[in-house]
Each structure stands twice: as C-alpha cells, then as structure tokens.
Amino acid sequence: MKKDLLEWVVWNAELLKGHKFYCTGTTGTLVAKALKEKCKDVEWDITILNSGPLGGDQQIGALIVENKIDYLFFFIDPMTMQPHDTDIKALTRLAGVKNIVFCCNRSTADHIISSPLFTDPDYCQEQSDYSVYKNRLEEESLTSKIGDKFPKSGFQEEYH
C-alpha cells in the first residue's frame, strides 16, 4: 500500500502544498523524498514519527487527540495482516471519536482531495460533545457506588 500512497501523494502534490504532514517512519521518509523530487522548490512541512509498529501509530493517535490532525490518509492493505493491526484499529476509533476524515484507500482519498472542503481554510469538522462521558463520575463518587454493592465484611470492619 506504500506504493499506492506514494503514487497518490505525487499525483496530488499541487493540492497538498501548504499542508502539514505527520508520517510514520518508512512511509514518511518515502513521502518526503517523493515530494522533494516532484516539487524541488517547495519547503514541505513533514514530521517523521517512529515506525508504525514501533509506536508511530500511537504517536499519530496522540496527535489526533490533540486536534493536530484533520485528515488521516492511511492506506490499508485488506489482504495482509499487519503486526500493528490493533494500533490501526485504535486510529480508526480515534478518527471516529474526533470526527476527522480517515482515508484508508486511494478511492476515498481521491474523493476527499477533490472536495472543495479540502482547500477551504474556514472548514472545521463538527466536534461531538463528550461532556456527559467526561463528567460521568462527578455526580456520585465511584467509591460510594462500590460501597453500596459490597457490604463490609467483619475483617474489614475490624481492621479498617
């Protein structure tokens, strides 16, 4: 899938100008090289993180949580098991939680990059309100919930 992603990046280099890139290890090195060869006069803003299986996928996830990533182009080979499949699944979940665009194949990426929203500087994704989830323990402490379900034993009363 790296080959597909590299071809896609080179084909769309003009539309990708001005965007910040966060890439995992090998992919980032290849993307940087390909873009520099295609557009020698452009200063690409590319941050290369660790290799995916060595924590790069988690670094991408952290950037998603920090709202530093708006689009995730992460081409997946559906016919090959990856050693970091669980990390990729976590990225999929975070993309849903943070409502960012997640392109897992070339067709999706083609549709997204051709959307007028891709180049609209005023476009912002709607963020879901997770305040109920975040504050779920504030109304009643967890220890009081547990204490009601499990009465103290004689041992606990004697030694606590």
Short mmCIF file of C-alpha atoms in Angstrom, two decimals:
data_model
loop_
_atom_site.label_atom_id
_atom_site.label_comp_id
_atom_site.label_asym_id
_atom_site.label_seq_id
_atom_site.Cartn_x
_atom_site.Cartn_y
_atom_site.Cartn_z
CA MET A 1 0.00 0.00 0.00
CA LYS A 2 3.01 2.30 0.40
CA LYS A 3 3.37 2.27 -3.41
CA ASP A 4 -0.26 3.37 -3.84
CA LEU A 5 0.11 6.09 -1.23
CA LEU A 6 3.34 7.39 -2.79
CA GLU A 7 1.79 7.48 -6.26
CA TRP A 8 -1.24 9.28 -4.84
CA VAL A 9 0.88 11.85 -2.99
CA VAL A 10 2.99 12.60 -6.07
CA TRP A 11 -0.11 12.82 -8.30
CA ASN A 12 -1.75 15.27 -5.84
CA ALA A 13 1.37 17.23 -4.87
CA GLU A 14 -0.07 20.55 -6.06
CA LEU A 15 -3.18 20.16 -3.86
CA LEU A 16 -1.08 19.05 -0.89
CA LYS A 17 1.11 22.16 -0.89
CA GLY A 18 0.77 24.16 2.31
CA HIS A 19 -0.42 21.20 4.40
CA LYS A 20 1.47 19.84 7.40
CA PHE A 21 2.32 16.15 7.23
CA TYR A 22 2.79 13.71 10.10
CA CYS A 23 4.03 10.38 8.83
CA THR A 24 5.22 7.18 10.41
CA GLY A 25 8.83 6.05 9.80
CA THR A 26 9.42 4.45 6.42
CA THR A 27 6.33 5.97 4.83
CA GLY A 28 7.35 9.46 5.94
CA THR A 29 10.85 9.08 4.56
CA LEU A 30 9.49 7.88 1.21
CA VAL A 31 6.82 10.61 1.06
CA ALA A 32 9.37 13.35 1.85
CA LYS A 33 11.74 12.09 -0.82
CA ALA A 34 8.99 11.76 -3.45
CA LEU A 35 7.58 15.24 -2.78
CA LYS A 36 11.02 16.87 -2.84
CA GLU A 37 11.74 15.20 -6.19
CA LYS A 38 8.37 16.24 -7.63
CA CYS A 39 8.42 19.86 -6.36
CA LYS A 40 12.03 20.88 -5.79
CA ASP A 41 11.14 24.50 -4.97
CA VAL A 42 8.62 23.68 -2.21
CA GLU A 43 9.50 23.54 1.51
CA TRP A 44 7.36 20.63 2.67
CA ASP A 45 6.38 20.58 6.34
CA ILE A 46 6.84 16.89 7.15
CA THR A 47 7.32 15.43 10.62
CA ILE A 48 8.53 11.85 10.55
CA LEU A 49 7.50 9.85 13.61
CA ASN A 50 8.52 6.36 14.69
CA SER A 51 7.75 3.37 12.50
CA GLY A 52 4.11 2.28 12.97
CA PRO A 53 4.85 -0.97 14.82
CA LEU A 54 7.42 0.85 16.97
CA GLY A 55 4.94 3.38 18.35
CA GLY A 56 4.39 5.65 15.36
CA ASP A 57 0.71 4.72 15.16
CA GLN A 58 0.28 5.73 18.81
CA GLN A 59 2.07 9.00 18.09
CA ILE A 60 -0.41 9.65 15.27
CA GLY A 61 -3.23 8.80 17.70
CA ALA A 62 -1.89 11.29 20.24
CA LEU A 63 -1.81 14.00 17.57
CA ILE A 64 -5.42 13.21 16.68
CA VAL A 65 -6.44 13.57 20.33
CA GLU A 66 -4.57 16.91 20.48
CA ASN A 67 -6.58 18.12 17.43
CA LYS A 68 -3.42 18.45 15.32
CA ILE A 69 -4.67 16.16 12.54
CA ASP A 70 -7.70 16.94 10.38
CA TYR A 71 -7.25 14.30 7.69
CA LEU A 72 -5.78 10.83 8.04
CA PHE A 73 -4.53 9.24 4.82
CA PHE A 74 -3.60 5.73 5.91
CA PHE A 75 -3.87 3.26 3.05
CA ILE A 76 -4.54 -0.23 4.35
CA ASP A 77 -3.92 -3.49 2.52
CA PRO A 78 -7.03 -5.55 3.34
CA MET A 79 -5.31 -8.76 2.22
CA THR A 80 -2.30 -8.54 4.54
CA MET A 81 -2.21 -8.93 8.31
CA GLN A 82 -0.18 -6.16 9.90
CA PRO A 83 1.85 -6.64 13.08
CA HIS A 84 0.20 -3.49 14.36
CA ASP A 85 -3.43 -4.22 13.39
CA THR A 86 -4.65 -3.28 16.86
CA ASP A 87 -2.91 0.10 16.54
CA ILE A 88 -4.62 0.69 13.19
CA LYS A 89 -7.96 -0.24 14.77
CA ALA A 90 -7.27 2.32 17.52
CA LEU A 91 -6.60 5.00 14.87
CA THR A 92 -9.90 4.14 13.20
CA ARG A 93 -11.71 4.55 16.51
CA LEU A 94 -9.99 7.87 17.30
CA ALA A 95 -10.81 9.20 13.84
CA GLY A 96 -14.46 8.46 14.61
CA VAL A 97 -14.31 9.97 18.09
CA LYS A 98 -12.66 13.19 16.85
CA ASN A 99 -14.70 13.25 13.63
CA ILE A 100 -11.71 13.53 11.30
CA VAL A 101 -11.60 12.28 7.74
CA PHE A 102 -9.98 8.84 7.51
CA CYS A 103 -8.97 7.67 4.02
CA CYS A 104 -7.98 4.03 4.09
CA ASN A 105 -7.72 3.59 0.31
CA ARG A 106 -6.96 5.52 -2.84
CA SER A 107 -10.57 5.87 -3.95
CA THR A 108 -11.59 7.54 -0.69
CA ALA A 109 -8.51 9.77 -0.80
CA ASP A 110 -9.34 10.82 -4.39
CA HIS A 111 -12.86 11.82 -3.36
CA ILE A 112 -11.67 13.75 -0.31
CA ILE A 113 -8.89 15.69 -2.00
CA SER A 114 -11.24 16.67 -4.84
CA SER A 115 -13.81 18.05 -2.39
CA PRO A 116 -13.99 21.85 -2.18
CA LEU A 117 -13.88 21.44 1.61
CA PHE A 118 -10.31 20.10 1.42
CA THR A 119 -8.97 23.51 0.40
CA ASP A 120 -11.47 25.61 2.36
CA PRO A 121 -9.49 27.31 5.17
CA ASP A 122 -12.71 28.08 7.05
CA TYR A 123 -13.94 24.50 7.16
CA CYS A 124 -13.91 22.92 10.62
CA GLN A 125 -15.23 19.48 11.45
CA GLU A 126 -18.06 19.34 13.94
CA GLN A 127 -16.84 18.03 17.27
CA SER A 128 -19.04 15.70 19.26
CA ASP A 129 -19.92 16.71 22.79
CA TYR A 130 -18.50 14.12 25.15
CA SER A 131 -19.07 16.16 28.30
CA VAL A 132 -21.56 13.63 29.70
CA TYR A 133 -18.98 10.88 29.29
CA LYS A 134 -16.13 13.02 30.66
CA ASN A 135 -18.16 14.04 33.72
CA ARG A 136 -19.83 10.68 34.40
CA LEU A 137 -18.08 10.26 37.76
CA GLU A 138 -18.64 13.76 39.11
CA GLU A 139 -22.25 13.32 40.25
CA GLU A 140 -21.56 10.39 42.51
CA SER A 141 -18.19 9.11 43.55
CA LEU A 142 -17.14 5.70 42.31
CA THR A 143 -16.31 4.53 45.83
CA SER A 144 -19.82 5.23 47.06
CA LYS A 145 -21.23 3.17 44.17
CA ILE A 146 -18.94 0.28 45.02
CA GLY A 147 -19.54 0.57 48.75
CA ASP A 148 -23.29 0.18 48.35
CA LYS A 149 -22.93 -3.01 46.33
CA PHE A 150 -20.39 -4.72 48.57
CA PRO A 151 -21.07 -4.52 52.30
CA LYS A 152 -18.02 -4.61 54.54
CA SER A 153 -17.01 -7.95 55.94
CA GLY A 154 -16.20 -8.49 59.61
CA PHE A 155 -12.49 -8.42 58.71
CA GLN A 156 -12.79 -5.01 57.04
CA GLU A 157 -14.71 -3.52 59.96
CA GLU A 158 -12.18 -4.83 62.48
CA TYR A 159 -9.03 -3.67 60.66
CA HIS A 160 -10.12 -0.54 58.81
#
